[in-house]
Amino acid sequence: MTKRKMKGDQTMMERVAIYPGSFDPLTYGHIDIVERALEIFDRVILAIAHDAEKKPLFTVQERVEMANLIFKDTPKVIVDSFKGLLVNYVEKTNARVILRGLRATSDFEYEFHMASMNRSLSVHLDTLFMMTSKDYFFVSSRTIKEVAKLGGTVEGLV
Ligand code: PNS
């Protein structure tokens, strides 16, 4: 939570979630998670990771630009990018919650390891998981890129 000054010198605690990922590219599944998270949090920071090892299709700058365009009318969403450890980035923002989407049980092991590692690196942080909506549980950035590359349609997914 971060403190936000209100009128008349009142201070309100703002609930902030960090939604980290590669977002290469951002899919409707990601957008759905952000929209639902805004029902719980006052602000969602979409944090795009610099990760040279993953050989992304889009540069971080392109992904930031696309996300800014998508959320241009949603001031409660802030688009940012980060380098290095996620926990270090989160600590700097004063948020305490890392948000991740879960599509299927196959995501669980990877997410469980990541959440556990992040928790061991910083005991102040917790990871909150949201189940992907049924319309998007089969959507991933990886399959979107593959289908698009092979000439299939990805309309309505990305
Ligand atoms: O969308 P992705 O690729 O599943 O997102 C993974 C991401 C970017 C959240 C994860 O790789 C990450 O946090 N990278 C930053 C480096 C880091 O903190 N690694 C330790 C996490 S166990």
PDB file of C-alpha atoms and ligand atoms in Angstrom:
ATOM      1  CA  MET A   1       0.000   0.000   0.000  1.00  0.00           C
ATOM      2  CA  THR A   2       1.133   3.536  -0.629  1.00  0.00           C
ATOM      3  CA  LYS A   3      -0.068   6.674   1.109  1.00  0.00           C
ATOM      4  CA  ARG A   4      -2.021   9.178  -0.965  1.00  0.00           C
ATOM      5  CA  LYS A   5      -2.823  12.692   0.259  1.00  0.00           C
ATOM      6  CA  MET A   6      -6.524  13.482   0.192  1.00  0.00           C
ATOM      7  CA  LYS A   7      -8.344  16.808   0.506  1.00  0.00           C
ATOM      8  CA  GLY A   8      -8.189  18.377   3.976  1.00  0.00           C
ATOM      9  CA  ASP A   9      -4.883  16.703   4.778  1.00  0.00           C
ATOM     10  CA  GLN A  10      -6.452  13.262   5.077  1.00  0.00           C
ATOM     11  CA  THR A  11      -4.203  10.397   4.099  1.00  0.00           C
ATOM     12  CA  MET A  12      -5.605   7.346   2.367  1.00  0.00           C
ATOM     13  CA  MET A  13      -3.847   4.068   1.838  1.00  0.00           C
ATOM     14  CA  GLU A  14      -3.720   3.226  -1.845  1.00  0.00           C
ATOM     15  CA  ARG A  15      -3.789  -0.453  -2.814  1.00  0.00           C
ATOM     16  CA  VAL A  16      -1.266  -1.000  -5.569  1.00  0.00           C
ATOM     17  CA  ALA A  17      -0.512  -4.229  -7.430  1.00  0.00           C
ATOM     18  CA  ILE A  18       2.458  -4.832  -9.674  1.00  0.00           C
ATOM     19  CA  TYR A  19       1.586  -6.972 -12.682  1.00  0.00           C
ATOM     20  CA  PRO A  20       4.950  -8.107 -14.089  1.00  0.00           C
ATOM     21  CA  GLY A  21       5.587 -10.050 -17.259  1.00  0.00           C
ATOM     22  CA  SER A  22       7.135 -10.188 -20.685  1.00  0.00           C
ATOM     23  CA  PHE A  23       3.904  -9.121 -22.430  1.00  0.00           C
ATOM     24  CA  ASP A  24       5.453 -10.034 -25.780  1.00  0.00           C
ATOM     25  CA  PRO A  25       2.822  -9.150 -26.902  1.00  0.00           C
ATOM     26  CA  LEU A  26       0.080  -8.132 -24.481  1.00  0.00           C
ATOM     27  CA  THR A  27      -2.966 -10.369 -25.053  1.00  0.00           C
ATOM     28  CA  TYR A  28      -6.651 -10.048 -24.262  1.00  0.00           C
ATOM     29  CA  GLY A  29      -5.945 -12.501 -21.423  1.00  0.00           C
ATOM     30  CA  HIS A  30      -3.558  -9.974 -19.837  1.00  0.00           C
ATOM     31  CA  ILE A  31      -6.040  -7.129 -20.349  1.00  0.00           C
ATOM     32  CA  ASP A  32      -8.763  -9.201 -18.689  1.00  0.00           C
ATOM     33  CA  ILE A  33      -6.544  -9.749 -15.623  1.00  0.00           C
ATOM     34  CA  VAL A  34      -5.787  -6.009 -15.378  1.00  0.00           C
ATOM     35  CA  GLU A  35      -9.463  -5.059 -15.676  1.00  0.00           C
ATOM     36  CA  ARG A  36     -10.500  -7.521 -12.982  1.00  0.00           C
ATOM     37  CA  ALA A  37      -7.605  -6.467 -10.727  1.00  0.00           C
ATOM     38  CA  LEU A  38      -8.872  -2.878 -10.874  1.00  0.00           C
ATOM     39  CA  GLU A  39     -11.973  -4.088  -9.007  1.00  0.00           C
ATOM     40  CA  ILE A  40      -9.653  -4.957  -6.098  1.00  0.00           C
ATOM     41  CA  PHE A  41      -6.772  -2.483  -6.384  1.00  0.00           C
ATOM     42  CA  ASP A  42      -6.723   1.301  -6.746  1.00  0.00           C
ATOM     43  CA  ARG A  43      -3.820   1.121  -9.156  1.00  0.00           C
ATOM     44  CA  VAL A  44      -2.148  -1.546 -11.266  1.00  0.00           C
ATOM     45  CA  ILE A  45       1.405  -1.081 -12.464  1.00  0.00           C
ATOM     46  CA  LEU A  46       2.013  -3.162 -15.564  1.00  0.00           C
ATOM     47  CA  ALA A  47       5.748  -3.828 -15.350  1.00  0.00           C
ATOM     48  CA  ILE A  48       7.405  -5.049 -18.539  1.00  0.00           C
ATOM     49  CA  ALA A  49      10.591  -7.023 -17.924  1.00  0.00           C
ATOM     50  CA  HIS A  50      13.817  -6.463 -19.838  1.00  0.00           C
ATOM     51  CA  ASP A  51      14.971 -10.030 -20.412  1.00  0.00           C
ATOM     52  CA  ALA A  52      17.521 -10.436 -23.174  1.00  0.00           C
ATOM     53  CA  GLU A  53      17.603 -14.242 -22.722  1.00  0.00           C
ATOM     54  CA  LYS A  54      14.036 -14.637 -23.942  1.00  0.00           C
ATOM     55  CA  LYS A  55      14.770 -13.092 -27.367  1.00  0.00           C
ATOM     56  CA  PRO A  56      11.511 -11.143 -27.538  1.00  0.00           C
ATOM     57  CA  LEU A  57       9.690 -10.334 -30.771  1.00  0.00           C
ATOM     58  CA  PHE A  58       8.964  -6.754 -29.678  1.00  0.00           C
ATOM     59  CA  THR A  59      11.435  -4.406 -28.000  1.00  0.00           C
ATOM     60  CA  VAL A  60      10.624  -3.224 -24.498  1.00  0.00           C
ATOM     61  CA  GLN A  61       9.935   0.244 -25.904  1.00  0.00           C
ATOM     62  CA  GLU A  62       7.457  -1.182 -28.426  1.00  0.00           C
ATOM     63  CA  ARG A  63       5.718  -3.190 -25.711  1.00  0.00           C
ATOM     64  CA  VAL A  64       5.525  -0.114 -23.452  1.00  0.00           C
ATOM     65  CA  GLU A  65       4.057   1.911 -26.329  1.00  0.00           C
ATOM     66  CA  MET A  66       1.463  -0.774 -27.136  1.00  0.00           C
ATOM     67  CA  ALA A  67       0.439  -1.070 -23.480  1.00  0.00           C
ATOM     68  CA  ASN A  68       0.206   2.714 -23.104  1.00  0.00           C
ATOM     69  CA  LEU A  69      -2.065   2.820 -26.146  1.00  0.00           C
ATOM     70  CA  ILE A  70      -4.290   0.044 -24.800  1.00  0.00           C
ATOM     71  CA  PHE A  71      -4.636   1.648 -21.367  1.00  0.00           C
ATOM     72  CA  LYS A  72      -4.642   5.288 -22.493  1.00  0.00           C
ATOM     73  CA  ASP A  73      -8.157   5.817 -21.100  1.00  0.00           C
ATOM     74  CA  THR A  74      -7.476   3.943 -17.869  1.00  0.00           C
ATOM     75  CA  PRO A  75      -5.517   6.293 -15.588  1.00  0.00           C
ATOM     76  CA  LYS A  76      -5.460   3.658 -12.831  1.00  0.00           C
ATOM     77  CA  VAL A  77      -3.050   1.622 -14.959  1.00  0.00           C
ATOM     78  CA  ILE A  78       0.563   2.721 -15.107  1.00  0.00           C
ATOM     79  CA  VAL A  79       2.855   1.152 -17.677  1.00  0.00           C
ATOM     80  CA  ASP A  80       6.495   0.797 -16.733  1.00  0.00           C
ATOM     81  CA  SER A  81       9.497  -1.411 -17.468  1.00  0.00           C
ATOM     82  CA  PHE A  82      12.155  -2.844 -15.204  1.00  0.00           C
ATOM     83  CA  LYS A  83      15.588  -4.448 -15.350  1.00  0.00           C
ATOM     84  CA  GLY A  84      17.023  -6.938 -12.884  1.00  0.00           C
ATOM     85  CA  LEU A  85      15.217  -8.603 -10.027  1.00  0.00           C
ATOM     86  CA  LEU A  86      11.490  -8.090  -9.817  1.00  0.00           C
ATOM     87  CA  VAL A  87      11.557  -7.854  -6.009  1.00  0.00           C
ATOM     88  CA  ASN A  88      13.991  -4.915  -6.159  1.00  0.00           C
ATOM     89  CA  TYR A  89      11.688  -3.115  -8.568  1.00  0.00           C
ATOM     90  CA  VAL A  90       8.609  -3.827  -6.428  1.00  0.00           C
ATOM     91  CA  GLU A  91      10.332  -2.609  -3.246  1.00  0.00           C
ATOM     92  CA  LYS A  92      11.063   0.720  -4.953  1.00  0.00           C
ATOM     93  CA  THR A  93       7.385   1.257  -5.786  1.00  0.00           C
ATOM     94  CA  ASN A  94       6.179   0.615  -2.217  1.00  0.00           C
ATOM     95  CA  ALA A  95       3.647  -1.911  -3.526  1.00  0.00           C
ATOM     96  CA  ARG A  96       3.434  -5.192  -1.643  1.00  0.00           C
ATOM     97  CA  VAL A  97       1.502  -7.345  -4.076  1.00  0.00           C
ATOM     98  CA  ILE A  98       2.711  -9.052  -7.234  1.00  0.00           C
ATOM     99  CA  LEU A  99      -0.168 -10.027  -9.489  1.00  0.00           C
ATOM    100  CA  ARG A 100      -0.035 -12.994 -11.856  1.00  0.00           C
ATOM    101  CA  GLY A 101      -2.591 -14.751 -14.023  1.00  0.00           C
ATOM    102  CA  LEU A 102      -3.009 -18.522 -13.935  1.00  0.00           C
ATOM    103  CA  ARG A 103      -4.415 -20.228 -17.006  1.00  0.00           C
ATOM    104  CA  ALA A 104      -4.137 -23.906 -16.230  1.00  0.00           C
ATOM    105  CA  THR A 105      -2.525 -26.325 -13.822  1.00  0.00           C
ATOM    106  CA  SER A 106       0.473 -26.415 -16.189  1.00  0.00           C
ATOM    107  CA  ASP A 107       1.244 -22.803 -15.180  1.00  0.00           C
ATOM    108  CA  PHE A 108       1.186 -23.692 -11.522  1.00  0.00           C
ATOM    109  CA  GLU A 109       4.646 -25.198 -11.028  1.00  0.00           C
ATOM    110  CA  TYR A 110       6.480 -22.325 -12.723  1.00  0.00           C
ATOM    111  CA  GLU A 111       4.401 -19.746 -10.870  1.00  0.00           C
ATOM    112  CA  PHE A 112       4.777 -21.547  -7.552  1.00  0.00           C
ATOM    113  CA  HIS A 113       8.574 -21.570  -7.890  1.00  0.00           C
ATOM    114  CA  MET A 114       8.667 -17.933  -8.908  1.00  0.00           C
ATOM    115  CA  ALA A 115       6.356 -16.800  -6.090  1.00  0.00           C
ATOM    116  CA  SER A 116       8.330 -18.846  -3.549  1.00  0.00           C
ATOM    117  CA  MET A 117      11.652 -17.432  -4.755  1.00  0.00           C
ATOM    118  CA  ASN A 118      10.317 -13.885  -4.668  1.00  0.00           C
ATOM    119  CA  ARG A 119       8.931 -14.457  -1.188  1.00  0.00           C
ATOM    120  CA  SER A 120      12.282 -15.803  -0.009  1.00  0.00           C
ATOM    121  CA  LEU A 121      14.037 -12.766  -1.519  1.00  0.00           C
ATOM    122  CA  SER A 122      11.596 -10.382   0.125  1.00  0.00           C
ATOM    123  CA  VAL A 123       9.305 -11.516   2.941  1.00  0.00           C
ATOM    124  CA  HIS A 124       7.302  -8.285   2.644  1.00  0.00           C
ATOM    125  CA  LEU A 125       5.934  -9.280  -0.743  1.00  0.00           C
ATOM    126  CA  ASP A 126       3.119 -11.615  -1.657  1.00  0.00           C
ATOM    127  CA  THR A 127       1.985 -12.937  -5.007  1.00  0.00           C
ATOM    128  CA  LEU A 128      -1.716 -12.895  -5.781  1.00  0.00           C
ATOM    129  CA  PHE A 129      -2.994 -15.189  -8.524  1.00  0.00           C
ATOM    130  CA  MET A 130      -6.100 -14.601 -10.594  1.00  0.00           C
ATOM    131  CA  MET A 131      -7.573 -17.307 -12.760  1.00  0.00           C
ATOM    132  CA  THR A 132      -7.743 -16.327 -16.404  1.00  0.00           C
ATOM    133  CA  SER A 133     -11.309 -15.989 -17.705  1.00  0.00           C
ATOM    134  CA  LYS A 134     -12.625 -19.021 -19.560  1.00  0.00           C
ATOM    135  CA  ASP A 135     -12.506 -17.159 -22.893  1.00  0.00           C
ATOM    136  CA  TYR A 136      -8.727 -16.726 -22.656  1.00  0.00           C
ATOM    137  CA  PHE A 137      -7.387 -19.765 -20.820  1.00  0.00           C
ATOM    138  CA  PHE A 138      -5.810 -21.104 -24.052  1.00  0.00           C
ATOM    139  CA  VAL A 139      -4.243 -17.756 -25.018  1.00  0.00           C
ATOM    140  CA  SER A 140      -0.534 -17.193 -24.508  1.00  0.00           C
ATOM    141  CA  SER A 141       1.889 -14.734 -26.092  1.00  0.00           C
ATOM    142  CA  ARG A 142       3.942 -17.693 -27.321  1.00  0.00           C
ATOM    143  CA  THR A 143       1.089 -19.438 -29.183  1.00  0.00           C
ATOM    144  CA  ILE A 144      -0.190 -16.093 -30.526  1.00  0.00           C
ATOM    145  CA  LYS A 145       3.219 -15.424 -32.110  1.00  0.00           C
ATOM    146  CA  GLU A 146       3.378 -18.934 -33.556  1.00  0.00           C
ATOM    147  CA  VAL A 147      -0.115 -18.808 -35.058  1.00  0.00           C
ATOM    148  CA  ALA A 148       0.476 -15.303 -36.498  1.00  0.00           C
ATOM    149  CA  LYS A 149       3.821 -16.356 -37.964  1.00  0.00           C
ATOM    150  CA  LEU A 150       2.195 -19.318 -39.712  1.00  0.00           C
ATOM    151  CA  GLY A 151      -0.581 -17.161 -41.166  1.00  0.00           C
ATOM    152  CA  GLY A 152      -3.403 -18.065 -38.760  1.00  0.00           C
ATOM    153  CA  THR A 153      -5.816 -15.487 -37.412  1.00  0.00           C
ATOM    154  CA  VAL A 154      -5.313 -14.108 -33.911  1.00  0.00           C
ATOM    155  CA  GLU A 155      -8.174 -11.655 -34.110  1.00  0.00           C
ATOM    156  CA  GLY A 156      -9.965 -11.189 -30.815  1.00  0.00           C
ATOM    157  CA  LEU A 157      -7.054 -12.588 -28.848  1.00  0.00           C
ATOM    158  CA  VAL A 158      -4.381  -9.936 -29.050  1.00  0.00           C
TER     159      VAL A 158
HETATM  160  O1  PNS B   1       5.413 -13.181 -18.753  1.00  0.00           O
HETATM  161  P1  PNS B   1       6.518 -13.998 -18.156  1.00  0.00           P
HETATM  162  O2  PNS B   1       7.634 -14.166 -19.155  1.00  0.00           O
HETATM  163  O3  PNS B   1       6.036 -15.319 -17.610  1.00  0.00           O
HETATM  164  O4  PNS B   1       7.084 -13.137 -16.926  1.00  0.00           O
HETATM  165  C1  PNS B   1       8.142 -13.614 -16.149  1.00  0.00           C
HETATM  166  C2  PNS B   1       8.731 -12.493 -15.290  1.00  0.00           C
HETATM  167  C3  PNS B   1       9.192 -11.348 -16.162  1.00  0.00           C
HETATM  168  C4  PNS B   1       7.685 -11.994 -14.310  1.00  0.00           C
HETATM  169  C5  PNS B   1       9.940 -13.105 -14.502  1.00  0.00           C
HETATM  170  O5  PNS B   1      10.807 -13.725 -15.393  1.00  0.00           O
HETATM  171  C6  PNS B   1      10.691 -12.054 -13.703  1.00  0.00           C
HETATM  172  O6  PNS B   1      10.228 -11.651 -12.655  1.00  0.00           O
HETATM  173  N1  PNS B   1      11.858 -11.622 -14.229  1.00  0.00           N
HETATM  174  C7  PNS B   1      12.680 -10.629 -13.564  1.00  0.00           C
HETATM  175  C8  PNS B   1      13.938 -11.279 -12.986  1.00  0.00           C
HETATM  176  C9  PNS B   1      13.654 -11.931 -11.645  1.00  0.00           C
HETATM  177  O7  PNS B   1      13.268 -11.300 -10.680  1.00  0.00           O
HETATM  178  N2  PNS B   1      13.822 -13.260 -11.609  1.00  0.00           N
HETATM  179  C10 PNS B   1      13.572 -14.047 -10.424  1.00  0.00           C
HETATM  180  C11 PNS B   1      12.129 -14.506 -10.360  1.00  0.00           C
HETATM  181  S1  PNS B   1      12.100 -16.099  -9.714  1.00  0.00           S
END
